[in-house]
């Protein structure tokens, strides 16, 4: 049986991280075992009317792990999972970890193209999806296509009633059968999704050791404990609400995760009041909505003590309104699914909390800020951020060519962010050099959308760039050169959706141009396109 190949940390680093007590040699499922043992009756997850105790979360995930093992699945196998913000997301995650099966947790907003791309890369034997998702709702065509494409031999569907392949049946107790166990702690536990800047989304192999450390250290810094009641309103599979400290942090601390279907104030404020939520995590656009909606709802928000904001740039003015309007403290979180997470600290002064994106969580996070030629910039100057450390990957999954660019010779990951590293070690994010649009925390790789636009018979050239947006921070604009002057934006969007692209990646605006501006080296001059757009937008306002 072969486990999953990935780029390991060099031995000297691995040794250091073990010596320092970062890497414990324990699987991620260990956190659940601890709580099920010490406080089995405590509530771990609240989802709608349902409450799951730690004992139940542990038992249900063991049932599923046992059934999967009996079915012949185990160490080295991969799974493609797409579940929304439901308790099953955690049950399934722990079941797969316990059985040594490495999942990719696709976001619920992902569509056919994304699922296909993940399936092609990991070649899963197992698919766990949801009847609540449009792709799996009405017919089983896409299910059949995925099965054929990737060689999936087992497909389980959440919310499928008592149907044979309904997930519910697989959560029932079963007599013991085949043995199962997590993969060794220094092997791949699961795959995170990269925001990406390339044509196909890259996968991020995370080991038990590195991820468990990042969660434990986050818990320490953010002060999570048994009294923590954490609102998970962002897509639960994303790195931020999963591990910074996120739901896994809550499980490490023995607190309670309260799941919300979406981060809108309408659903969240009532949940905060009903469940006495004291911590929540948001992206900036959701924060804007909360700030608008909060006046008159102060009583509902009274239990909230800490609001974490991350995933995209948080304007200072908005940051400063948080304590005034929402009555709680702000913590800025600047992280990435590849690893490095920076936090402002709970005891930082206002200047740090409002003006910086925090500092790395681990004493062994190494940060370099360099100029175009790769030379370190003077302290406080803007440069590109590179990082390596005990929970930052050394390579994307099966991407040798991309890895050669994405990592430097010393194993530092090029995050693609432009930052200032202050003398006190705090980082300020000022921009980015990666070809990506950050649409309110949702990442869009320009190249992926451009390739699809150019697949349209009438389109000869395409460039996707960001444009400022008051609500989302950034939205996307596609500049296209087309053979057909009557080609409409709606038609192009419909075409992209037809190809199976997730809705959030559809260009918000489409501009037809005679030609794309080029740089001296023959690349599309996106700076000029962005400038043109900024000028147009100010004129029309
Ligand atoms: C988080 O992870 P990803 O992988 O979706 O995106 C990472 C990228 C960063 O490289 C940066 O470009 C941007 O998102 N970003 C921020 C930011 N937090 C992330 N840009 C400005 N300010 C921030 N506070 O987004 C993520 C992962 C773990 C925790 C939090 C966020």
Coordinates of C-alpha atoms and ligand atoms in Angstrom, one line a residue:
X1 CA 0.0 0.0 0.0
X2 CA 1.5 3.3 -0.9
X3 CA 0.8 6.5 1.0
X4 CA 0.4 9.9 -0.7
X5 CA 3.6 11.4 -2.1
X6 CA 4.4 15.0 -1.2
X7 CA 7.3 17.4 -0.7
X8 CA 8.6 16.7 2.8
X9 CA 10.4 19.2 5.1
X10 CA 14.1 18.5 5.1
X11 CA 15.1 16.2 8.0
X12 CA 17.0 18.9 9.9
X13 CA 13.8 21.0 10.0
X14 CA 11.5 18.1 10.9
X15 CA 13.9 17.3 13.7
X16 CA 13.8 20.9 15.0
X17 CA 10.0 21.1 14.8
X18 CA 9.8 17.9 16.8
X19 CA 12.4 19.0 19.4
X20 CA 10.5 22.3 19.8
X21 CA 7.4 20.3 20.7
X22 CA 5.5 21.6 17.6
X23 CA 5.1 18.2 15.9
X24 CA 3.6 15.8 18.4
X25 CA 3.4 12.7 16.2
X26 CA -0.3 12.5 16.9
X27 CA -3.1 12.4 14.3
X28 CA -5.6 15.2 14.0
X29 CA -8.3 12.8 15.2
X30 CA -6.5 12.8 18.6
X31 CA -8.2 16.2 19.5
X32 CA -11.6 14.6 19.3
X33 CA -10.5 11.5 21.3
X34 CA -9.3 13.8 24.1
X35 CA -12.7 15.6 24.4
X36 CA -14.8 12.4 24.0
X37 CA -12.8 11.0 26.9
X38 CA -12.7 14.0 29.2
X39 CA -16.1 15.6 28.6
X40 CA -18.2 13.3 26.5
X41 CA -21.5 15.1 27.2
X42 CA -20.3 18.6 26.3
X43 CA -21.8 20.0 23.1
X44 CA -19.3 20.1 20.3
X45 CA -21.5 21.3 17.4
X46 CA -24.8 23.1 17.1
X47 CA -26.4 23.0 13.7
X48 CA -30.0 24.3 13.4
X49 CA -32.1 22.3 15.9
X50 CA -29.4 19.7 16.3
X51 CA -26.8 19.4 19.0
X52 CA -23.9 16.9 18.8
X53 CA -22.0 16.1 21.9
X54 CA -18.3 15.2 21.7
X55 CA -19.3 11.6 22.4
X56 CA -21.7 11.6 19.5
X57 CA -19.3 13.3 17.1
X58 CA -16.7 10.7 18.1
X59 CA -19.1 7.8 17.7
X60 CA -20.6 8.8 14.4
X61 CA -17.2 9.4 12.9
X62 CA -16.0 6.1 14.1
X63 CA -19.1 4.4 12.6
X64 CA -18.4 5.9 9.2
X65 CA -14.7 5.1 9.5
X66 CA -15.5 1.4 10.3
X67 CA -17.9 1.1 7.4
X68 CA -15.4 2.6 5.0
X69 CA -12.8 0.3 6.3
X70 CA -15.1 -2.7 5.9
X71 CA -15.7 -1.5 2.4
X72 CA -12.0 -1.7 1.6
X73 CA -11.0 1.9 1.9
X74 CA -8.1 3.0 4.0
X75 CA -4.6 4.4 4.2
X76 CA -3.4 6.0 1.0
X77 CA -6.9 6.4 -0.4
X78 CA -8.3 9.8 -1.2
X79 CA -11.8 11.3 -1.0
X80 CA -13.5 14.2 -2.7
X81 CA -15.9 15.8 -0.3
X82 CA -18.3 18.6 -0.8
X83 CA -20.6 19.4 2.1
X84 CA -22.0 22.8 3.2
X85 CA -22.1 24.2 6.7
X86 CA -23.6 21.1 8.3
X87 CA -22.5 18.9 11.2
X88 CA -21.8 16.2 8.7
X89 CA -18.8 18.2 7.4
X90 CA -17.0 17.5 10.8
X91 CA -18.3 14.0 11.2
X92 CA -17.0 13.1 7.7
X93 CA -13.7 14.9 8.2
X94 CA -12.9 13.0 11.4
X95 CA -14.1 9.7 10.0
X96 CA -11.8 10.1 7.0
X97 CA -8.9 11.1 9.3
X98 CA -9.6 8.1 11.5
X99 CA -9.6 5.7 8.5
X100 CA -6.4 7.2 7.0
X101 CA -8.3 8.5 3.9
X102 CA -7.2 11.9 2.8
X103 CA -10.0 14.2 1.7
X104 CA -10.2 17.3 -0.4
X105 CA -13.0 19.4 1.0
X106 CA -14.3 21.4 -1.9
X107 CA -16.2 24.5 -1.1
X108 CA -20.0 24.4 -1.4
X109 CA -19.7 27.3 -3.9
X110 CA -17.6 25.1 -6.2
X111 CA -19.1 23.7 -9.3
X112 CA -18.4 21.1 -12.0
X113 CA -15.1 22.5 -13.2
X114 CA -13.6 22.7 -9.7
X115 CA -14.8 19.3 -8.7
X116 CA -13.5 17.7 -11.9
X117 CA -10.1 19.4 -11.5
X118 CA -9.8 18.1 -7.9
X119 CA -10.9 14.6 -8.8
X120 CA -8.4 14.5 -11.7
X121 CA -5.6 15.4 -9.4
X122 CA -6.2 13.2 -6.4
X123 CA -8.1 10.3 -8.2
X124 CA -10.4 9.6 -5.3
X125 CA -12.0 6.3 -4.7
X126 CA -14.6 7.9 -2.5
X127 CA -17.0 10.8 -3.1
X128 CA -19.1 12.3 -0.4
X129 CA -21.4 15.1 -1.7
X130 CA -24.8 16.5 -0.8
X131 CA -28.2 16.3 -2.4
X132 CA -28.6 19.9 -1.2
X133 CA -26.1 21.0 -3.9
X134 CA -27.5 21.8 -7.4
X135 CA -25.0 19.4 -9.0
X136 CA -26.3 16.4 -7.1
X137 CA -29.9 17.4 -6.7
X138 CA -32.0 16.2 -9.6
X139 CA -30.3 13.6 -11.5
X140 CA -27.1 11.5 -11.1
X141 CA -25.5 12.5 -14.4
X142 CA -22.7 14.5 -12.9
X143 CA -22.2 11.8 -10.2
X144 CA -21.8 9.2 -12.9
X145 CA -19.4 11.5 -14.9
X146 CA -17.2 12.0 -11.8
X147 CA -17.2 8.3 -11.0
X148 CA -16.1 7.5 -14.5
X149 CA -13.5 10.3 -14.7
X150 CA -11.7 9.5 -11.5
X151 CA -12.4 5.9 -10.8
X152 CA -14.6 6.6 -7.8
X153 CA -16.1 3.3 -6.6
X154 CA -18.0 4.6 -3.6
X155 CA -20.3 7.6 -3.6
X156 CA -22.3 8.7 -0.5
X157 CA -24.8 11.5 -0.5
X158 CA -25.8 13.6 2.4
X159 CA -29.5 14.5 2.6
X160 CA -30.5 11.5 0.5
X161 CA -33.0 10.1 3.0
X162 CA -32.8 6.4 3.5
X163 CA -31.5 5.7 0.0
X164 CA -28.8 3.0 -0.3
X165 CA -26.0 5.4 -0.8
X166 CA -27.4 7.9 1.7
X167 CA -24.7 9.1 4.1
X168 CA -27.1 8.7 7.0
X169 CA -27.0 4.9 6.7
X170 CA -23.2 4.9 6.8
X171 CA -23.3 6.7 10.1
X172 CA -25.2 3.9 11.8
X173 CA -23.3 1.7 14.2
X174 CA -21.8 -1.4 12.7
X175 CA -20.2 -4.5 14.0
X176 CA -16.4 -4.3 14.0
X177 CA -14.7 -5.6 10.9
X178 CA -11.6 -4.5 9.2
X179 CA -8.9 -2.6 11.2
X180 CA -8.5 1.0 10.5
X181 CA -6.1 3.7 11.6
X182 CA -5.0 7.2 10.8
X183 CA -2.0 7.7 8.5
X184 CA 1.3 8.4 10.4
X185 CA 1.4 11.9 11.8
X186 CA 4.1 13.0 9.3
X187 CA 2.1 11.9 6.3
X188 CA -0.6 13.8 4.4
X189 CA -3.8 14.0 6.5
X190 CA -5.9 16.0 3.9
X191 CA -5.6 18.6 1.1
X192 CA -6.4 22.2 1.5
X193 CA -7.4 24.3 -1.5
X194 CA -5.2 27.1 -2.8
X195 CA -6.6 30.4 -4.0
X196 CA -4.2 30.0 -6.9
X197 CA -3.1 32.1 -9.8
X198 CA -2.8 29.3 -12.4
X199 CA -5.1 27.6 -14.9
X200 CA -5.9 24.7 -12.6
X201 CA -6.4 25.0 -8.9
X202 CA -3.5 23.5 -7.0
X203 CA -3.9 21.3 -4.0
X204 CA -2.1 21.7 -0.7
X205 CA -1.0 18.6 1.2
X206 CA -1.2 19.1 5.0
X207 CA 0.2 16.6 7.4
X208 CA -1.3 15.8 10.8
X209 CA 1.8 17.1 12.5
X210 CA 1.9 20.5 10.8
X211 CA -1.8 21.2 10.9
X212 CA -2.4 20.1 14.4
X213 CA 0.4 22.4 15.5
X214 CA -1.1 25.4 13.7
X215 CA -4.4 24.7 15.4
X216 CA -3.0 24.3 18.9
X217 CA -0.8 27.4 18.6
X218 CA -3.8 29.4 17.3
X219 CA -5.9 28.2 20.3
X220 CA -3.2 29.5 22.6
X221 CA -3.0 32.9 21.0
X222 CA -6.7 33.4 20.7
X223 CA -7.5 32.2 24.2
X224 CA -10.1 29.6 23.2
X225 CA -11.3 27.4 26.1
X226 CA -14.3 25.3 27.1
X227 CA -16.4 28.4 27.3
X228 CA -15.7 29.3 23.7
X229 CA -18.8 29.5 21.6
X230 CA -17.6 30.0 18.1
X231 CA -19.8 31.1 15.2
X232 CA -18.8 29.4 11.9
X233 CA -20.6 31.4 9.3
X234 CA -17.9 31.4 6.6
X235 CA -17.6 28.3 4.4
X236 CA -16.6 25.7 7.0
X237 CA -14.0 23.9 4.8
X238 CA -12.0 27.1 4.3
X239 CA -8.7 27.2 6.2
X240 CA -9.7 30.3 8.2
X241 CA -12.9 28.9 9.9
X242 CA -11.4 25.4 10.0
X243 CA -8.1 26.1 11.7
X244 CA -7.4 29.7 12.6
X245 CA -8.3 28.6 15.3
X246 CA -11.7 27.8 13.7
X247 CA -13.8 24.8 14.4
X248 CA -10.8 22.5 15.0
X249 CA -9.4 25.1 17.5
X250 CA -12.8 24.9 19.3
X251 CA -12.5 21.1 19.4
X252 CA -9.0 21.3 20.8
X253 CA -10.2 23.7 23.5
X254 CA -13.4 21.7 24.2
X255 CA -15.8 24.5 23.3
X256 CA -18.8 24.7 21.0
X257 CA -19.1 25.4 17.3
X258 CA -22.3 27.1 16.2
X259 CA -22.9 26.6 12.5
X260 CA -24.6 29.3 10.4
X261 CA -25.7 28.8 6.8
X262 CA -24.2 32.1 5.7
X263 CA -22.5 35.1 7.2
X264 CA -25.4 37.5 6.7
X265 CA -26.6 39.5 9.8
X266 CA -30.1 38.2 9.4
X267 CA -29.2 34.6 10.3
X268 CA -26.1 35.4 12.4
X269 CA -27.5 37.9 14.9
X270 CA -30.3 35.7 16.1
X271 CA -27.9 32.7 16.4
X272 CA -25.5 34.8 18.4
X273 CA -28.2 35.7 20.9
X274 CA -29.8 32.2 21.0
X275 CA -26.5 30.4 21.4
X276 CA -24.6 33.1 23.4
X277 CA -21.8 33.1 20.8
X278 CA -18.7 34.9 22.1
X279 CA -16.3 34.6 19.1
X280 CA -17.0 34.9 15.3
X281 CA -14.9 35.0 12.2
X282 CA -15.7 37.1 9.2
X283 CA -14.3 38.4 5.9
X284 CA -14.5 42.2 5.3
X285 CA -17.6 42.3 3.1
X286 CA -19.6 40.3 5.7
X287 CA -18.3 42.7 8.3
X288 CA -19.7 45.6 6.3
X289 CA -23.1 44.1 6.4
X290 CA -22.9 43.5 10.1
X291 CA -21.8 47.1 10.7
X292 CA -24.8 48.3 8.7
X293 CA -27.3 46.0 10.4
X294 CA -26.1 46.3 14.0
X295 CA -27.7 49.5 15.2
X296 CA -30.8 48.6 17.2
X297 CA -29.6 45.0 17.6
X298 CA -27.1 45.6 20.4
X299 CA -28.8 43.3 22.8
X300 CA -28.6 40.4 20.5
X301 CA -24.8 41.0 20.1
X302 CA -24.1 41.4 23.8
X303 CA -22.4 38.0 24.3
X304 CA -19.9 38.6 21.4
X305 CA -16.4 39.4 22.8
X306 CA -14.0 38.8 19.9
X307 CA -14.5 39.3 16.1
X308 CA -11.8 37.9 13.9
X309 CA -11.5 39.4 10.4
X310 CA -9.3 38.1 7.7
X311 CA -9.1 36.7 4.2
X312 CA -8.9 40.1 2.5
X313 CA -7.8 43.6 3.3
X314 CA -9.7 45.3 6.1
X315 CA -9.9 49.1 5.7
X316 CA -8.8 50.9 8.9
X317 CA -12.0 52.9 9.1
X318 CA -14.1 49.7 9.2
X319 CA -11.7 48.2 11.7
X320 CA -12.2 51.1 14.1
X321 CA -16.0 50.9 14.0
X322 CA -16.0 47.3 15.3
X323 CA -15.8 48.0 19.1
X324 CA -18.1 51.0 18.7
X325 CA -20.9 49.4 16.7
X326 CA -20.6 45.7 17.6
X327 CA -19.3 46.1 21.1
X328 CA -16.4 43.6 20.8
X329 CA -12.7 43.4 20.2
X330 CA -11.2 43.0 16.7
X331 CA -8.5 40.5 15.9
X332 CA -7.0 40.7 12.4
X333 CA -6.0 37.4 10.7
X334 CA -3.8 37.3 7.7
X335 CA -3.4 33.7 6.7
X336 CA -3.1 31.3 3.7
X337 CA -4.1 27.8 3.1
X338 CA -0.4 27.0 2.3
X339 CA 0.5 27.7 5.9
X340 CA 1.6 30.9 7.5
X341 CA -1.0 32.6 9.7
X342 CA -0.5 36.0 11.3
X343 CA -2.6 37.3 14.1
X344 CA -2.9 40.6 16.0
X345 CA -2.6 39.6 19.7
X346 CA -5.4 39.9 22.2
X347 CA -3.4 42.3 24.3
X348 CA -2.1 44.5 21.4
X349 CA -2.7 48.2 21.5
X350 CA -5.1 49.9 19.1
X351 CA -2.4 50.9 16.7
X352 CA -1.4 47.3 16.1
X353 CA -5.0 46.0 16.0
X354 CA -6.3 48.6 13.5
X355 CA -3.2 49.2 11.3
X356 CA -1.5 45.9 11.0
X357 CA -2.4 42.4 9.9
X358 CA -0.6 40.9 12.9
X359 CA 2.5 38.9 13.2
X360 CA 3.4 35.2 12.6
X361 CA 2.0 32.9 15.2
X362 CA 5.0 30.6 15.6
X363 CA 8.5 31.7 16.9
X364 CA 9.8 29.4 14.1
X365 CA 7.9 31.1 11.2
X366 CA 10.5 32.6 9.0
X367 CA 9.6 35.6 6.9
X368 CA 11.6 37.3 4.1
X369 CA 10.5 40.5 2.3
X370 CA 12.3 40.9 -0.9
X371 CA 12.5 43.2 -4.0
X372 CA 12.1 42.2 -7.6
X373 CA 15.5 40.7 -7.7
X374 CA 15.0 38.6 -4.6
X375 CA 17.1 40.9 -2.3
X376 CA 15.8 41.7 1.1
X377 CA 14.3 45.2 1.3
X378 CA 15.2 47.7 4.0
X379 CA 13.0 47.3 7.2
X380 CA 9.6 48.8 6.7
X381 CA 9.9 48.9 2.9
X382 CA 7.3 47.2 0.6
X383 CA 8.4 43.9 -0.8
X384 CA 7.2 40.4 -1.7
X385 CA 6.5 38.1 1.2
X386 CA 8.2 34.7 1.4
X387 CA 7.9 32.3 4.3
X388 CA 8.8 28.9 5.6
X389 CA 8.1 27.3 9.0
X390 CA 6.6 24.4 10.9
X391 CA 3.2 24.5 9.2
X392 CA 4.0 26.0 5.8
X393 CA 4.1 23.5 3.0
X394 CA 7.2 22.8 0.9
X395 CA 5.4 22.1 -2.3
X396 CA 2.0 21.8 -3.9
X397 CA 0.6 18.4 -4.7
X398 CA 2.1 16.9 -7.9
X399 CA 3.1 20.3 -9.4
X400 CA 6.9 20.2 -9.9
X401 CA 7.0 22.9 -12.5
X402 CA 4.8 25.3 -10.5
X403 CA 6.7 24.5 -7.3
X404 CA 10.0 25.5 -9.0
X405 CA 8.5 29.1 -9.2
X406 CA 6.3 29.1 -6.1
X407 CA 9.2 28.1 -3.7
X408 CA 12.7 29.6 -3.6
X409 CA 15.9 27.5 -3.4
X410 CA 15.8 27.6 0.5
X411 CA 12.2 26.3 0.5
X412 CA 10.5 29.6 1.2
X413 CA 7.0 29.8 -0.2
X414 CA 6.3 32.9 -2.3
X415 CA 2.9 34.0 -1.1
X416 CA 2.5 36.6 -3.8
X417 CA 1.6 39.3 -1.3
X418 CA 3.2 42.7 -1.1
X419 CA 3.8 43.6 2.5
X420 CA 5.7 45.8 4.9
X421 CA 7.5 44.1 7.7
X422 CA 7.7 46.6 10.5
X423 CA 10.6 46.7 13.0
X424 CA 8.3 45.2 15.7
X425 CA 7.7 42.1 13.5
X426 CA 4.2 43.1 12.5
X427 CA 3.1 42.8 8.8
X428 CA 1.0 45.2 6.8
X429 CA -0.5 43.9 3.6
X430 CA -0.3 46.5 0.9
X431 CA -1.0 44.6 -2.3
X432 CA -0.2 41.6 -4.3
X433 CA 1.9 40.4 -7.2
X434 CA 0.1 37.2 -7.9
X435 CA -2.3 37.2 -10.7
X436 CA -5.4 36.8 -8.5
X437 CA -8.5 38.6 -7.7
X438 CA -9.5 38.6 -4.0
X439 CA -13.3 39.1 -4.2
X440 CA -14.1 39.7 -0.6
X441 CA -12.0 36.8 0.6
X442 CA -12.9 34.5 -2.3
X443 CA -9.9 34.0 -4.5
X444 CA -10.1 33.9 -8.3
X445 CA -7.1 32.8 -10.4
X446 CA -7.1 35.2 -13.4
X447 CA -5.5 32.6 -15.7
X448 CA -8.3 30.0 -15.0
X449 CA -11.0 32.4 -16.1
X450 CA -9.0 33.8 -19.0
X451 CA -8.5 30.3 -20.4
X452 CA -12.2 29.6 -20.3
X453 CA -13.1 32.9 -21.9
X454 CA -10.7 32.2 -24.7
X455 CA -12.3 28.9 -25.3
X456 CA -15.4 30.8 -26.5
X457 CA -15.4 30.7 -30.3
X458 CA -15.6 34.5 -30.7
X459 CA -13.0 35.5 -28.1
X460 CA -9.4 35.9 -29.3
X461 CA -7.9 37.5 -26.2
X462 CA -8.9 37.9 -22.6
X463 CA -7.5 39.4 -19.4
X464 CA -9.1 39.3 -16.0
X465 CA -8.2 42.1 -13.5
X466 CA -9.5 43.3 -10.2
X467 CA -11.6 46.5 -9.9
X468 CA -12.3 48.3 -6.6
X469 CA -15.7 47.7 -5.2
X470 CA -17.1 49.4 -2.1
X471 CA -18.9 46.3 -0.8
X472 CA -16.6 43.5 -1.8
X473 CA -13.3 45.3 -1.7
X474 CA -12.5 43.9 -5.2
X475 CA -14.6 42.6 -8.0
X476 CA -13.4 41.1 -11.3
X477 CA -13.5 42.7 -14.8
X478 CA -12.7 40.8 -18.0
X479 CA -11.3 42.7 -20.9
X480 CA -11.9 40.7 -24.1
X481 CA -11.1 41.1 -27.7
X482 CA -13.8 39.5 -29.7
X483 CA -14.6 38.7 -33.4
X484 CA -18.2 39.4 -32.7
X485 CA -18.9 43.0 -31.7
X486 CA -22.4 42.1 -30.6
X487 CA -21.3 39.6 -28.0
X488 CA -23.0 40.4 -24.8
X489 CA -21.7 40.2 -21.2
X490 CA -24.7 38.1 -20.2
X491 CA -24.1 35.6 -22.9
X492 CA -20.4 35.2 -21.9
X493 CA -21.3 34.8 -18.3
X494 CA -23.9 32.2 -19.3
X495 CA -21.3 30.5 -21.4
X496 CA -18.8 30.3 -18.4
X497 CA -21.5 29.0 -16.1
X498 CA -22.4 26.4 -18.7
X499 CA -18.8 25.2 -18.7
X500 CA -19.2 24.6 -15.0
X501 CA -17.4 27.5 -13.4
X502 CA -18.3 28.5 -9.8
X503 CA -20.5 31.6 -9.7
X504 CA -18.1 33.7 -7.7
X505 CA -15.5 33.4 -10.5
X506 CA -17.9 34.8 -13.2
X507 CA -16.6 38.3 -14.3
X508 CA -18.6 41.0 -12.6
X509 CA -17.9 43.3 -15.6
X510 CA -17.0 42.5 -19.2
X511 CA -15.4 45.1 -21.5
X512 CA -14.8 44.6 -25.2
X513 CA -11.7 46.3 -26.4
X514 CA -10.0 46.5 -29.8
X515 CA -6.7 45.1 -28.4
X516 CA -5.1 44.4 -25.0
X517 CA -2.3 46.7 -24.0
X518 CA 1.1 44.9 -23.9
X519 CA 4.2 45.5 -21.8
X520 CA 7.7 45.7 -23.4
X521 CA 8.2 42.0 -22.8
X522 CA 5.0 41.1 -24.6
X523 CA 2.8 40.3 -21.6
X524 CA -0.6 41.8 -21.1
X525 CA -0.2 45.1 -19.2
X526 CA -2.7 44.5 -16.4
X527 CA -1.5 47.6 -14.5
X528 CA -2.7 49.7 -17.4
X529 CA -6.0 47.8 -17.6
X530 CA -6.6 48.4 -13.9
X531 CA -5.7 52.1 -14.2
X532 CA -8.1 52.4 -17.2
X533 CA -10.8 50.8 -15.2
X534 CA -10.2 53.0 -12.1
X535 CA -10.5 56.1 -14.4
X536 CA -13.7 54.8 -16.0
X537 CA -15.2 54.0 -12.6
X538 CA -14.5 57.5 -11.2
X539 CA -16.0 59.1 -14.3
X540 CA -19.2 57.1 -14.1
X541 CA -19.7 57.5 -10.4
Ligands
LIG1 C1 -7.0 32.9 3.7 O1 -6.4 31.8 3.0 P1 -6.5 31.7 1.4 O2 -5.6 30.6 1.1 O3 -7.9 31.7 0.9 O4 -5.9 33.1 0.8 C2 -4.6 33.5 1.2 C3 -4.4 34.9 0.6 C4 -3.2 35.6 1.2 O5 -2.0 35.3 0.5 C5 -3.5 37.1 1.0 O6 -3.4 37.4 -0.4 C6 -5.0 37.1 1.3 O7 -5.5 35.8 1.0 N1 -5.3 37.5 2.7 C7 -5.3 38.7 3.2 C8 -5.6 38.6 4.5 N2 -5.8 37.3 4.8 C9 -5.6 36.6 3.7 N3 -5.0 39.9 2.6 C10 -5.1 41.0 3.4 N4 -5.4 41.0 4.7 C11 -5.7 39.8 5.3 N5 -6.0 39.8 6.6 O8 -7.5 33.8 3.2 C12 -6.8 32.7 5.2 C13 -6.3 31.5 5.8 C14 -6.2 31.4 7.1 C15 -6.6 32.4 7.9 C16 -7.2 33.6 7.4 C17 -7.2 33.7 6.0

